[in-house]
Every structure is written in structure tokens, then in C-alpha cells.
mmCIF file with all atom_site columns, C-alpha atoms and ligand atoms in Angstrom:
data_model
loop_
_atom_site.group_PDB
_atom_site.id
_atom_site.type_symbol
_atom_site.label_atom_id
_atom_site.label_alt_id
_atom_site.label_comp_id
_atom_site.label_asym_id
_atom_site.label_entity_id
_atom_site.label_seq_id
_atom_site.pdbx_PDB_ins_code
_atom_site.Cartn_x
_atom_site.Cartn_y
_atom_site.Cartn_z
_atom_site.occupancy
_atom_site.B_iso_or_equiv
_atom_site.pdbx_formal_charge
_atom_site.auth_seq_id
_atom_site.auth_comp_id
_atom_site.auth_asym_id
_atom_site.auth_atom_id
_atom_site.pdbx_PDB_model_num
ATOM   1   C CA  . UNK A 1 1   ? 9.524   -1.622  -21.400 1.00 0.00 ? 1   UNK A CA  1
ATOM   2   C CA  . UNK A 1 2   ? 7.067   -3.989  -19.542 1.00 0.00 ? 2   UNK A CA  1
ATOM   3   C CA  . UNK A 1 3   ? 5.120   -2.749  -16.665 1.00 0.00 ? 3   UNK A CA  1
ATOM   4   C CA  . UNK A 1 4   ? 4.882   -4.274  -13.376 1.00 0.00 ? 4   UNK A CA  1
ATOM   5   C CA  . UNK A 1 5   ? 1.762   -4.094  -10.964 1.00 0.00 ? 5   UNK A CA  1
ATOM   6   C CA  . UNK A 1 6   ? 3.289   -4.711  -7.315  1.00 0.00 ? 6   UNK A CA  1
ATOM   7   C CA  . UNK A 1 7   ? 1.660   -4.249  -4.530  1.00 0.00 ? 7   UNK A CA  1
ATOM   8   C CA  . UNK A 1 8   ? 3.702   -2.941  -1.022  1.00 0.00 ? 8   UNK A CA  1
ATOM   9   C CA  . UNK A 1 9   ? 2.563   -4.353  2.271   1.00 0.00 ? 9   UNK A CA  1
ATOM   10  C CA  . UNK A 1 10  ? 3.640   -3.705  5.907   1.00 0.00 ? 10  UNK A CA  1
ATOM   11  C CA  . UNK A 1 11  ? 2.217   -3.192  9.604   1.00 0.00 ? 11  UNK A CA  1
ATOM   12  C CA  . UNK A 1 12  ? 1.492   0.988   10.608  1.00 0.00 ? 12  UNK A CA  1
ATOM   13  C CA  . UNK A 1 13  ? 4.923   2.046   11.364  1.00 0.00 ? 13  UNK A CA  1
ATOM   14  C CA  . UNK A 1 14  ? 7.466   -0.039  9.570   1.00 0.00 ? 14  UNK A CA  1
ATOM   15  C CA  . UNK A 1 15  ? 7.743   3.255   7.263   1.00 0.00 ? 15  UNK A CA  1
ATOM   16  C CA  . UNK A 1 16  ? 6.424   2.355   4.155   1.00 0.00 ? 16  UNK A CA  1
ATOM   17  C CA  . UNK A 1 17  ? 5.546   5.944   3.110   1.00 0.00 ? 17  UNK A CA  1
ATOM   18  C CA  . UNK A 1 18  ? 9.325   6.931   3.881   1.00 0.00 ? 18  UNK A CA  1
ATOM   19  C CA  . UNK A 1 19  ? 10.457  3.904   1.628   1.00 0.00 ? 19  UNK A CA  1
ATOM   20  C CA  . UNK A 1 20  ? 8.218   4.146   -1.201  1.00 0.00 ? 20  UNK A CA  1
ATOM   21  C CA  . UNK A 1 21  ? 8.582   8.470   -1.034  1.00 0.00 ? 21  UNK A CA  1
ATOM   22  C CA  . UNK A 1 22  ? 12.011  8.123   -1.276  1.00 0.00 ? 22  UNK A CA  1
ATOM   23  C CA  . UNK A 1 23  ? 12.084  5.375   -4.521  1.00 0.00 ? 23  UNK A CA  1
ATOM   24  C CA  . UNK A 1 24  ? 9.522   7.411   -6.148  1.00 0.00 ? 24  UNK A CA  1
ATOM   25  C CA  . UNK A 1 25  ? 12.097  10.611  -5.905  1.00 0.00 ? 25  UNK A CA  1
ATOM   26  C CA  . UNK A 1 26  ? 14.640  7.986   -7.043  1.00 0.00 ? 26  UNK A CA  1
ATOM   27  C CA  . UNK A 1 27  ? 12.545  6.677   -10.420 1.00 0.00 ? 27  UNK A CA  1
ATOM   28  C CA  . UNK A 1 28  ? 10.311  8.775   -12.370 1.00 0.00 ? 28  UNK A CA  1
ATOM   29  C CA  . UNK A 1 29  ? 9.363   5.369   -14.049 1.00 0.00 ? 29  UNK A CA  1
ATOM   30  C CA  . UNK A 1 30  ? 7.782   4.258   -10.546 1.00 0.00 ? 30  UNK A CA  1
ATOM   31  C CA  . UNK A 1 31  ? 4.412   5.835   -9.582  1.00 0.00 ? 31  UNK A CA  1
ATOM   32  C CA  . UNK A 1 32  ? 1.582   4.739   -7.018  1.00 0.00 ? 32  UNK A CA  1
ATOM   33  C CA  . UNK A 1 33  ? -2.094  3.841   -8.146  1.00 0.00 ? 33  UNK A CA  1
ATOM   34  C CA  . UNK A 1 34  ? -4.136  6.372   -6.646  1.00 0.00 ? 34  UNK A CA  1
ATOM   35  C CA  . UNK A 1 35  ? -6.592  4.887   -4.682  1.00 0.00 ? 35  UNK A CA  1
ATOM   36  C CA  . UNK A 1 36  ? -10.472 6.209   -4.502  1.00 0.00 ? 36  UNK A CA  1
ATOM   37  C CA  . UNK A 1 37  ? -12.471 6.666   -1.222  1.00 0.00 ? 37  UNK A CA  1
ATOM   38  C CA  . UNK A 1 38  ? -14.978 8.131   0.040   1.00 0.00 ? 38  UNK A CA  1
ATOM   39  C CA  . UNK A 1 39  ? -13.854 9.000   3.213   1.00 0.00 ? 39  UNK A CA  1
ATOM   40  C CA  . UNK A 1 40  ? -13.085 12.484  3.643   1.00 0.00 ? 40  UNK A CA  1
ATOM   41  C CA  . UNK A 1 41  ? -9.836  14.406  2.631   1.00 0.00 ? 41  UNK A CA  1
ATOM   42  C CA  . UNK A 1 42  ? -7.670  14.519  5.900   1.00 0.00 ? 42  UNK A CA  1
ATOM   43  C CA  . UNK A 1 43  ? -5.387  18.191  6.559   1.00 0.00 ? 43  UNK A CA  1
ATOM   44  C CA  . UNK A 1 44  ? -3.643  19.127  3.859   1.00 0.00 ? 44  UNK A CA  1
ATOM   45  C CA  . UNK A 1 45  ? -4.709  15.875  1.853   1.00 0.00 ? 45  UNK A CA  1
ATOM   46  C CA  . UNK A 1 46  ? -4.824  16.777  -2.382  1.00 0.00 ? 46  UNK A CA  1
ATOM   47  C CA  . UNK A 1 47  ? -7.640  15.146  -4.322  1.00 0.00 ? 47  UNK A CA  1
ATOM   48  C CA  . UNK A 1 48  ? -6.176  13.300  -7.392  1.00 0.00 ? 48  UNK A CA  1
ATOM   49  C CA  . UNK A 1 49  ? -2.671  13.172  -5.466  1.00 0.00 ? 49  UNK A CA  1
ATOM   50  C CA  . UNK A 1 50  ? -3.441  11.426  -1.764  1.00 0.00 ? 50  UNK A CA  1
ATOM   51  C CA  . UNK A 1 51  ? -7.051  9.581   -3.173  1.00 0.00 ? 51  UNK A CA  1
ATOM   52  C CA  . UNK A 1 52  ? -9.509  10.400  -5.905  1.00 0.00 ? 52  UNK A CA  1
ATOM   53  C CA  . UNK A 1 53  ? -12.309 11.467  -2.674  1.00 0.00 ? 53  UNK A CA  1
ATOM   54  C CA  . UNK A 1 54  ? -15.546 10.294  -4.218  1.00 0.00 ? 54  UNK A CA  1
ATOM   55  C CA  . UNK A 1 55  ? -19.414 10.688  -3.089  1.00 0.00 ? 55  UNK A CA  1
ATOM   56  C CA  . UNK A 1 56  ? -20.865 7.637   -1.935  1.00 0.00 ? 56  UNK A CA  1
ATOM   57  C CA  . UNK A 1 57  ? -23.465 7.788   -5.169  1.00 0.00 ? 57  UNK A CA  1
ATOM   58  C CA  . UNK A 1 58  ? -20.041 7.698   -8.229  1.00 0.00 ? 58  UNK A CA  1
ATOM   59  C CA  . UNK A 1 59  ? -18.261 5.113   -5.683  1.00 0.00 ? 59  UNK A CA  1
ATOM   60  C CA  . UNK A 1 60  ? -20.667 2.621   -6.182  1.00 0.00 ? 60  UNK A CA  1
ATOM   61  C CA  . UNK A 1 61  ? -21.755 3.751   -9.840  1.00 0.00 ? 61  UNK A CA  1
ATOM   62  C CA  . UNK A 1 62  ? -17.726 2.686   -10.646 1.00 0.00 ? 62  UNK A CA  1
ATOM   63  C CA  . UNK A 1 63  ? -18.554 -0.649  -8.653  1.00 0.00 ? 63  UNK A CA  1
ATOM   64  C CA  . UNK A 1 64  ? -21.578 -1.540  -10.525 1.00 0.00 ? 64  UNK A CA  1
ATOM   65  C CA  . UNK A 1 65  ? -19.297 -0.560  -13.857 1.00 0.00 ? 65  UNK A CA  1
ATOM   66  C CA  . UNK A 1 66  ? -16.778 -2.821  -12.483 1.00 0.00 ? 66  UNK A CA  1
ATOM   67  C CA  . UNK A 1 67  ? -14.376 -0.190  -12.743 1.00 0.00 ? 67  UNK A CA  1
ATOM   68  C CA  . UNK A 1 68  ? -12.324 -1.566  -9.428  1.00 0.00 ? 68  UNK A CA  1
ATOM   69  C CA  . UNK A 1 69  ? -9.638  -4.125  -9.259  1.00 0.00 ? 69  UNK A CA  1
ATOM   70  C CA  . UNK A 1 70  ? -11.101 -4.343  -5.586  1.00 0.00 ? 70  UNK A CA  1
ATOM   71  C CA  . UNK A 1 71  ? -12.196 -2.340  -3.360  1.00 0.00 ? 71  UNK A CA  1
ATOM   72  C CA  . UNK A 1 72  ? -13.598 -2.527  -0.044  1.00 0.00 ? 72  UNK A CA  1
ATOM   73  C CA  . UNK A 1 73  ? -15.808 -0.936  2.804   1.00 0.00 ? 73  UNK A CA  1
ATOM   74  C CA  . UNK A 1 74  ? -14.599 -0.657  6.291   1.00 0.00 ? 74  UNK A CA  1
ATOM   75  C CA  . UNK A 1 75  ? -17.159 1.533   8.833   1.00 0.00 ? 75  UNK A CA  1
ATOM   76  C CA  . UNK A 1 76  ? -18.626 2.747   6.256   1.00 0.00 ? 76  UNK A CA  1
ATOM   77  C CA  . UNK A 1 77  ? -15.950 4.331   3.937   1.00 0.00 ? 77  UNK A CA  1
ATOM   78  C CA  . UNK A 1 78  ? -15.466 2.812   0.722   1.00 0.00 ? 78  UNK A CA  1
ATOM   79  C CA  . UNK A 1 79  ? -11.732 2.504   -0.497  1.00 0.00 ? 79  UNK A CA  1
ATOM   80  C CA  . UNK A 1 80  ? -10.651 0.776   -3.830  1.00 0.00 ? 80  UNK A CA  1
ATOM   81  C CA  . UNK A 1 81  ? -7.955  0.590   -6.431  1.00 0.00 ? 81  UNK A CA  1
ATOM   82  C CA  . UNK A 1 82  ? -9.421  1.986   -9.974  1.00 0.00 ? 82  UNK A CA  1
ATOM   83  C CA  . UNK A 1 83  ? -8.621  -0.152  -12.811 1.00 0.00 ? 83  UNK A CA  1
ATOM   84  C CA  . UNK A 1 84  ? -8.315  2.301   -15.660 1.00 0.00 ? 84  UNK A CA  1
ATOM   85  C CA  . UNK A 1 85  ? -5.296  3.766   -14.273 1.00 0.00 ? 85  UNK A CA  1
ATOM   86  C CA  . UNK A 1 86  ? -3.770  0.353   -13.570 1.00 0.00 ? 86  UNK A CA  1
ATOM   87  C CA  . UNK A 1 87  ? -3.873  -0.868  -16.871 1.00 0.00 ? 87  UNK A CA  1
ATOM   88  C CA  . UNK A 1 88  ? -2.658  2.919   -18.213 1.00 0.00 ? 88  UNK A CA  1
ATOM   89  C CA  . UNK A 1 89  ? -0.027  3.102   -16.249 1.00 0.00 ? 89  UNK A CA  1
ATOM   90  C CA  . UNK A 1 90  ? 1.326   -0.723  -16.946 1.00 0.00 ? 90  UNK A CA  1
ATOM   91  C CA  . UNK A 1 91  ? 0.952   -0.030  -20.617 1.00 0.00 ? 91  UNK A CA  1
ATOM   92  C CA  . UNK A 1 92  ? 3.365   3.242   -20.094 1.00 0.00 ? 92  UNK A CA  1
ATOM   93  C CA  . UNK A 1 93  ? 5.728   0.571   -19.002 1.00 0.00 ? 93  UNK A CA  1
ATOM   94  C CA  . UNK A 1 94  ? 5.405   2.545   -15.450 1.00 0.00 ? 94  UNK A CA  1
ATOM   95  C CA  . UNK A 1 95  ? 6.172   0.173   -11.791 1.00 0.00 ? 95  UNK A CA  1
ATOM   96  C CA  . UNK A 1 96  ? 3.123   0.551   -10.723 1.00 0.00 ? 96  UNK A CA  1
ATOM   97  C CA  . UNK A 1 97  ? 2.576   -0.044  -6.614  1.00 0.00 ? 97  UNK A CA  1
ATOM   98  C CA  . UNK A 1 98  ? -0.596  -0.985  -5.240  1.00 0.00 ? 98  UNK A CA  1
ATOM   99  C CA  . UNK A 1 99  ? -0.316  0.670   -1.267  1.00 0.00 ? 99  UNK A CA  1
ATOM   100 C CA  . UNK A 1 100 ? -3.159  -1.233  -0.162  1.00 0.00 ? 100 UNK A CA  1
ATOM   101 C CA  . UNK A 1 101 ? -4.473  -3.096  3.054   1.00 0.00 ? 101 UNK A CA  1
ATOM   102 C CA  . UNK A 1 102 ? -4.004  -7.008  3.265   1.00 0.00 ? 102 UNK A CA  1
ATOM   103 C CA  . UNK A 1 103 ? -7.326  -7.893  2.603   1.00 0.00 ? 103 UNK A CA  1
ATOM   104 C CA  . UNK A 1 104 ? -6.919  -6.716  -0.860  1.00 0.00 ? 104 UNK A CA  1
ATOM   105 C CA  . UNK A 1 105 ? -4.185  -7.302  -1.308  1.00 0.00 ? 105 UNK A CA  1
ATOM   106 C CA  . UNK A 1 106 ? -4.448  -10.601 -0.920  1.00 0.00 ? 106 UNK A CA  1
ATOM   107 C CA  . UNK A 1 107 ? -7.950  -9.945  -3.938  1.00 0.00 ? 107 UNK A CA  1
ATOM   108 C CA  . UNK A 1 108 ? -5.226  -8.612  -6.064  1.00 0.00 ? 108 UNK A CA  1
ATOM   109 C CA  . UNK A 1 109 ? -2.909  -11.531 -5.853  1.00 0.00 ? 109 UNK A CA  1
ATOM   110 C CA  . UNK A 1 110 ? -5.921  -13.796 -6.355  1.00 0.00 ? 110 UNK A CA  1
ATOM   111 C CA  . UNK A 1 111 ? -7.094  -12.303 -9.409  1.00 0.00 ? 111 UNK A CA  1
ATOM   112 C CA  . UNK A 1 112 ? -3.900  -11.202 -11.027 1.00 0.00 ? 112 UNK A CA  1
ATOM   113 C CA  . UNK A 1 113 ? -1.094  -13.917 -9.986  1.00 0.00 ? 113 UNK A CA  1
ATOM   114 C CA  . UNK A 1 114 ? 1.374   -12.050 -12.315 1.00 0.00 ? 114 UNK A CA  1
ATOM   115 C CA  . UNK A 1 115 ? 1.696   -9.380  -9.425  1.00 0.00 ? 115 UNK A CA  1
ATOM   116 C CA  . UNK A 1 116 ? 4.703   -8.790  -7.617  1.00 0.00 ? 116 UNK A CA  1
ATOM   117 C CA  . UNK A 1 117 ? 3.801   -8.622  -3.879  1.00 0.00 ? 117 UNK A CA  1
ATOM   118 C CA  . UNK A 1 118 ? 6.412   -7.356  -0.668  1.00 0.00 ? 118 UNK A CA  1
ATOM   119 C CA  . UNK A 1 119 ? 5.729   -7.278  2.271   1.00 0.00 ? 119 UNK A CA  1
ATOM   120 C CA  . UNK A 1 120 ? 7.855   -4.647  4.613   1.00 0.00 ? 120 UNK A CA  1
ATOM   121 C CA  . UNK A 1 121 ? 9.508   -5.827  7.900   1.00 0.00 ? 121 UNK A CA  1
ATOM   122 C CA  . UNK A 1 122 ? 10.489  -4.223  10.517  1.00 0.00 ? 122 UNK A CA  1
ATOM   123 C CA  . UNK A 1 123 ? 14.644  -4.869  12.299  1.00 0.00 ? 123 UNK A CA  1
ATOM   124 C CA  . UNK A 1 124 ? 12.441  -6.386  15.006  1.00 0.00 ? 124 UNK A CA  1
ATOM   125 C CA  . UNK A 1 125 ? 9.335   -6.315  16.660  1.00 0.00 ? 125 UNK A CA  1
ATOM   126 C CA  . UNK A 1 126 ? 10.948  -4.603  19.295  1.00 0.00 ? 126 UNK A CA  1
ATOM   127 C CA  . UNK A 1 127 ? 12.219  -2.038  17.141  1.00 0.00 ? 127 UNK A CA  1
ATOM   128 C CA  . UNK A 1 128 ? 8.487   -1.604  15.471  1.00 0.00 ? 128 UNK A CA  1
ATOM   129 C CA  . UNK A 1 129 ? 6.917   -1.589  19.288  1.00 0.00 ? 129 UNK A CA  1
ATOM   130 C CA  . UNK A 1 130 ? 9.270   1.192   20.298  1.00 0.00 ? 130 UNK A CA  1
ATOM   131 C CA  . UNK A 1 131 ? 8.210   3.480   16.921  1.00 0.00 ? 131 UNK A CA  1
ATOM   132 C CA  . UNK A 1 132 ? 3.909   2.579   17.535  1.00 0.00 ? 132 UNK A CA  1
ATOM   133 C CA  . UNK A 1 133 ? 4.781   3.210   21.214  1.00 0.00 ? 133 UNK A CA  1
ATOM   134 C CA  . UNK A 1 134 ? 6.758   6.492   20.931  1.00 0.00 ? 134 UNK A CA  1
ATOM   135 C CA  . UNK A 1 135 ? 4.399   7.710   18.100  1.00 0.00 ? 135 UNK A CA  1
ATOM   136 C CA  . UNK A 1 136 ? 1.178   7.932   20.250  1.00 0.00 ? 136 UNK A CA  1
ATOM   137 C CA  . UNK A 1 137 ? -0.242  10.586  22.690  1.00 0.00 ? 137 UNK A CA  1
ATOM   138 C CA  . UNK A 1 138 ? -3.243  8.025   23.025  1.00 0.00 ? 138 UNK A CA  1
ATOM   139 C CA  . UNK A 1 139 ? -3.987  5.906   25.901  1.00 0.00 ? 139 UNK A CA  1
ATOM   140 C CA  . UNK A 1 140 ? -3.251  2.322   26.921  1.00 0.00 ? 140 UNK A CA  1
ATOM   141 C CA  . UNK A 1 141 ? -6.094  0.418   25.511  1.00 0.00 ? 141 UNK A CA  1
ATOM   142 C CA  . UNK A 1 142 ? -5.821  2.591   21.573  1.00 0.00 ? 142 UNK A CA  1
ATOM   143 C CA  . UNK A 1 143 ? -2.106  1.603   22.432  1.00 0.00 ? 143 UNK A CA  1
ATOM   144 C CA  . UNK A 1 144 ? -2.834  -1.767  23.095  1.00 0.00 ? 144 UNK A CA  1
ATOM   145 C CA  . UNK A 1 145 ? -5.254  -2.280  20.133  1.00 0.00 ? 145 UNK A CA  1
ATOM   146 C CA  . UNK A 1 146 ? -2.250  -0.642  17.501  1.00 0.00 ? 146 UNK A CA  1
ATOM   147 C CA  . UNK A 1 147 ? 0.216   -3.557  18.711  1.00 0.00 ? 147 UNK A CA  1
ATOM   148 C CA  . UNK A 1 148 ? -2.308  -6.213  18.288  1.00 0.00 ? 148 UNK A CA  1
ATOM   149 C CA  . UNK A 1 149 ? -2.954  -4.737  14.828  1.00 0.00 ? 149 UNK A CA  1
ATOM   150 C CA  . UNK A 1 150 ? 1.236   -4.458  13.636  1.00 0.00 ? 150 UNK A CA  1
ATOM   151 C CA  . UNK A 1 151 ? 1.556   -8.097  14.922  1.00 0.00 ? 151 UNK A CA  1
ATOM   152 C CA  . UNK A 1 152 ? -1.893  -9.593  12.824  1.00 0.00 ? 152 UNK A CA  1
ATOM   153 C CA  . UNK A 1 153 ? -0.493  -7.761  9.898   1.00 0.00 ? 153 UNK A CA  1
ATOM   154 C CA  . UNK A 1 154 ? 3.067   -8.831  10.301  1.00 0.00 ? 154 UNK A CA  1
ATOM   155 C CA  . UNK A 1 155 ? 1.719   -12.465 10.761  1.00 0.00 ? 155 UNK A CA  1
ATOM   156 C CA  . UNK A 1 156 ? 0.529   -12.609 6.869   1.00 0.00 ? 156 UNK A CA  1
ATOM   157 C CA  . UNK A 1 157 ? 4.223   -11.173 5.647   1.00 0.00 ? 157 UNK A CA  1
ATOM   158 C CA  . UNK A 1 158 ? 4.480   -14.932 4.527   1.00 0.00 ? 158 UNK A CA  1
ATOM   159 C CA  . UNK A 1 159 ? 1.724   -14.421 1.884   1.00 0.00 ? 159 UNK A CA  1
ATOM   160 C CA  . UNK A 1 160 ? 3.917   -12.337 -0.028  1.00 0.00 ? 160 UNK A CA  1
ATOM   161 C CA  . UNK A 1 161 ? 6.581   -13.287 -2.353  1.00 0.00 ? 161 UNK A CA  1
ATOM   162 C CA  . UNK A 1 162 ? 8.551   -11.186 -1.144  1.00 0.00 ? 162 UNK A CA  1
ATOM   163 C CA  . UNK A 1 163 ? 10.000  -9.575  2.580   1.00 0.00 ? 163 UNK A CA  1
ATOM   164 C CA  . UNK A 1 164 ? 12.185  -6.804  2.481   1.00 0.00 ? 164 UNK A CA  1
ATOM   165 C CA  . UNK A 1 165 ? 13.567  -5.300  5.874   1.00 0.00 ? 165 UNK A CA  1
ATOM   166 C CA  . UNK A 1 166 ? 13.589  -1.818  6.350   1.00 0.00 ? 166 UNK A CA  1
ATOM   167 C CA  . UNK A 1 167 ? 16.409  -1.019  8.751   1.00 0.00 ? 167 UNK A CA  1
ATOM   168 C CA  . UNK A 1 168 ? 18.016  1.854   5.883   1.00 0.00 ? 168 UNK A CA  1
ATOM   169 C CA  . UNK A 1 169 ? 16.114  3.177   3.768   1.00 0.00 ? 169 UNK A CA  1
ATOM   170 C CA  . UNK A 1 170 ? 18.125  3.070   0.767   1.00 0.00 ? 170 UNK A CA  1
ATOM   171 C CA  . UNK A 1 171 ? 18.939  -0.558  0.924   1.00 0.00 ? 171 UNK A CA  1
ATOM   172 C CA  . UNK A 1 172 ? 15.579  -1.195  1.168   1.00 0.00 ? 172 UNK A CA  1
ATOM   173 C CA  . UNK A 1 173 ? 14.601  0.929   -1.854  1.00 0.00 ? 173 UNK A CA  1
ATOM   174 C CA  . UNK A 1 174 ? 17.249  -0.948  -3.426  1.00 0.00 ? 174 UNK A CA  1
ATOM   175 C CA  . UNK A 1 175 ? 15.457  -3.749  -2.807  1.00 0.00 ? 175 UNK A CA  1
ATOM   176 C CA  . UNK A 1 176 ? 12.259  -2.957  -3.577  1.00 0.00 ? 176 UNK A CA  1
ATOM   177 C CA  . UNK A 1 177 ? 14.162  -1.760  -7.497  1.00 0.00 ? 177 UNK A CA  1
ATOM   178 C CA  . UNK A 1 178 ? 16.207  -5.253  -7.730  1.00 0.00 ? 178 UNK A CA  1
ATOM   179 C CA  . UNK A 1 179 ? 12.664  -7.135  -7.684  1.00 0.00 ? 179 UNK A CA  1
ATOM   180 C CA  . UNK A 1 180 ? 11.198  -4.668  -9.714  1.00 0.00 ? 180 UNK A CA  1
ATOM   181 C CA  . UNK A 1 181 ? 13.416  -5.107  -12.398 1.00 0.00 ? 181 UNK A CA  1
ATOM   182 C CA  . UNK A 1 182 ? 13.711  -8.414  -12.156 1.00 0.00 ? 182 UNK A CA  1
ATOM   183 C CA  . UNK A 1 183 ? 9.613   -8.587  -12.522 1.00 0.00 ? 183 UNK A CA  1
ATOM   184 C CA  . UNK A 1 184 ? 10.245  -6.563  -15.863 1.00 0.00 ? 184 UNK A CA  1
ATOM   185 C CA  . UNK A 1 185 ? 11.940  -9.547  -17.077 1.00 0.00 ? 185 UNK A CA  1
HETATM 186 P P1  . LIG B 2 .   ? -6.674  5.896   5.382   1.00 0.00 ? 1   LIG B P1  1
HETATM 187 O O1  . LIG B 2 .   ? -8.130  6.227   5.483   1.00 0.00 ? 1   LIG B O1  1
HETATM 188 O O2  . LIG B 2 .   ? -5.976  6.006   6.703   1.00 0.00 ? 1   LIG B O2  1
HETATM 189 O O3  . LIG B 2 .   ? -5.970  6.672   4.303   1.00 0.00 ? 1   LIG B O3  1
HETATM 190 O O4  . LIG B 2 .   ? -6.554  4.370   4.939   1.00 0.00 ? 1   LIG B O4  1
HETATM 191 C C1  . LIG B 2 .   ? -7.168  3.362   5.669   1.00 0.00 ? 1   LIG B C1  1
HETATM 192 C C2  . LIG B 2 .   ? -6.732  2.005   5.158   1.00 0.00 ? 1   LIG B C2  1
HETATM 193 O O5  . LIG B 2 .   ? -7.218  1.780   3.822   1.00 0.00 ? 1   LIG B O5  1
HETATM 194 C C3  . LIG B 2 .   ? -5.209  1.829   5.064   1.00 0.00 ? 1   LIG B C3  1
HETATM 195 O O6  . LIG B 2 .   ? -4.905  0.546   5.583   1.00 0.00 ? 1   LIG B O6  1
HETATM 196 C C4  . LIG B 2 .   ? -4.934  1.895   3.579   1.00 0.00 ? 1   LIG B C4  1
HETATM 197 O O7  . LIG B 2 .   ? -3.773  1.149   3.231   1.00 0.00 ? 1   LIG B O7  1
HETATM 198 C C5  . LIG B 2 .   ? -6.166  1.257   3.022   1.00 0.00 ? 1   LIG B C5  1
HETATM 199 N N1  . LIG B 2 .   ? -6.410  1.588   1.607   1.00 0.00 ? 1   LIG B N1  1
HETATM 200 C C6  . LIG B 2 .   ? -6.189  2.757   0.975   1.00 0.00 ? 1   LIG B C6  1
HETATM 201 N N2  . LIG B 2 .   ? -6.543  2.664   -0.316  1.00 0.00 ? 1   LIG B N2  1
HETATM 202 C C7  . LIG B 2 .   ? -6.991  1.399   -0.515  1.00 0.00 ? 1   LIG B C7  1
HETATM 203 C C8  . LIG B 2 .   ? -7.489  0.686   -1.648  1.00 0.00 ? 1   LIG B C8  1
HETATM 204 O O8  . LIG B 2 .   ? -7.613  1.177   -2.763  1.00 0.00 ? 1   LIG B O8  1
HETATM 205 N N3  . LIG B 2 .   ? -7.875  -0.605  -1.428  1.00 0.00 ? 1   LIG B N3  1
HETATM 206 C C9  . LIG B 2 .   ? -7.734  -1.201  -0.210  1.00 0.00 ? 1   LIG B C9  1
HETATM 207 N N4  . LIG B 2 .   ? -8.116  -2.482  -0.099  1.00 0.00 ? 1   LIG B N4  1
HETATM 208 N N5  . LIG B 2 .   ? -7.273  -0.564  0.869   1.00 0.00 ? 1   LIG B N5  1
HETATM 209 C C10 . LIG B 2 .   ? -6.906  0.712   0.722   1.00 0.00 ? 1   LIG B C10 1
#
């Protein structure tokens, strides 16, 4: 069976993890790329499972080795999508999904135009306000900045081949299957 690379998009709280957790329970044949950083593991974060967590020094050995399909440095952290297990996991005939930020996203789409890209929407914006606004304990202006944020990202949903509403999450892991099989073909 043919792989597919596809790469899953959306602004903080449209509920991507939810989405993809729940296909990945669905299909065994549907796994995410593991992403490396080196920021540091978060609570209860697993290395190998939530990133590969790297030192600085092998981060940018695998760079120079061109061992990334992109990667990228924001405030100093270093994330990027290894290539190795890419290309392993598309010649297993696995879905494999790229859970990555825009900017490379859009890298990815660049240098492989075979990908399969989606972008998750929200019901409404009103809908995705009311989730970022009842998430937060934070204060007006972090509030503020997380709204801007959703409503940049949401403006480059048109980059993507495809938008898929979440509104259940089922039908939009149904979704999210339908164009993955159809990429197969
Ligand atoms: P966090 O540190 O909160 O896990 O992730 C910060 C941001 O980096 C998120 O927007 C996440 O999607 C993004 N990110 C995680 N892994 C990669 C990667 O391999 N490449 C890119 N470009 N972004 C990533």
C-alpha cells in the first residue's frame, strides 16, 4: 500500500490533538512523525513519544547532515521534522501526519508538492473565541495576543488543499480518512 505524507494544520484550540488522537485509535496504519526539539520536555511529556528532546550540539549536527525535512528556530528552541522516519514510515505504507506550525508547513508543501495538506476549522470564529477565551486563567493582553494568533493562522487555511470543519469529531476523522485514502490512490 502507498504511503501518504500529510500534514494537519489549524489555529490553538480548534482541537486538533482530539481529532488526530482519536483517528490514530481508529487506524493503526496512521501514525504522527515525531518531531525533534530542543526545548525542554513539558510534565509528563515522553521522549521518543511527544518529541525526540535533543541538545542544542546533535540538533544542529542533524542540520548540517541535512537530516530535516525543515525545521525551524523560534526564541531560541529548535523544532524540526526528521527525515529518516518520514521516508520509513511512507515506505511501511503508514499515513504519515506532519503536526507542524504554518511556516513549515508551508517548507513542506514547497519541497514535496505530492503532500496532502488540511487545514482544521473551527464551526465559527465565535465558537473558537469562546474555547481560547474559556481555556485561559491569563490576563487580557496574553488573551488578546492568543485571538490575534487563531485569526493569523486561520487566515492561511486557504493554502491548504484541503479544510475540514471540526464541529464532531468523528465526522471530521472521517474526513481526514476519505482524503487519506483517496491520496493513496
Ligand atoms: P510546543 O513547544 O508547544 O510543543 O510547540 C510549539 C510550536 O512548534 C507548535 O506550533 C508546534 O506545532 C510547532 N512544532 C512542533 N514540532 C514542529 C516541527 O517539527 N516543525 C515545525 N515547523 N514546527 C513544529
Amino acid at each position: 500500500m502507498k504511503g501518504v505524507l500529510m500534514i494537519v494544520s489549524g489555529p490553538s484550540g480548534v482541537g486538533k490533538d482530539t481529532v488526530l488522537n482519536r483517528w490514530f485509535e481508529r487506524d493503526p496504519n496512521v501514525k504522527r512523525v515525531v518531531s525533534c526539539t530542543t526545548r525542554q520536555p513539558r510534565e509528563g511529556e515522553v521522549n521518543g513519544v511527544d518529541y525526540h528532546f535533543l541538545s542544542p550540539a546533535d540538533f544542529e549536527g542533524m542540520v548540517l547532515d541535512d537530516q530535516f525535512l525543515e525545521h525551524k528556530n523560534v526564541h531560541g528552541n529548535y523544532y524540526g521534522t526528521p527525515l529518516k522516519q518520514v521516508e520509513e514510515m511512507l515506505a511501511a505504507g503508514i499515513v504519515a501526519i506532519l503536526k507542524i506550525d504554518v511556516q513549515g508547513a508551508l517548507t513542506v508543501m514547497e519541497k514535496r508538492p505530492e503532500t496532502t495538506s488540511v487545514f482544521l476549522l473551527p464551526p465559527s470564529w465565535e465558537e473558537l473565541e469562546r474555547r481560547l477565551t474559556s481555556r485561559g486563567t491569563e490576563d487580557a493582553e496574553a488573551l488578546a495576543k492568543r485571538l490575534k494568533n487563531a485569526k493569523d493562522e486561520l487566515a492561511t487555511a486557504p493554502k491548504y488543499q484541503h479544510q475540514v470543519v471540526n464541529d464532531d469529531i468523528d465526522k471530521a476523522v472521517d474526513e481526514l480518512a476519505r482524503i487519506a485514502e483517496e491520496a493513496r490512490k
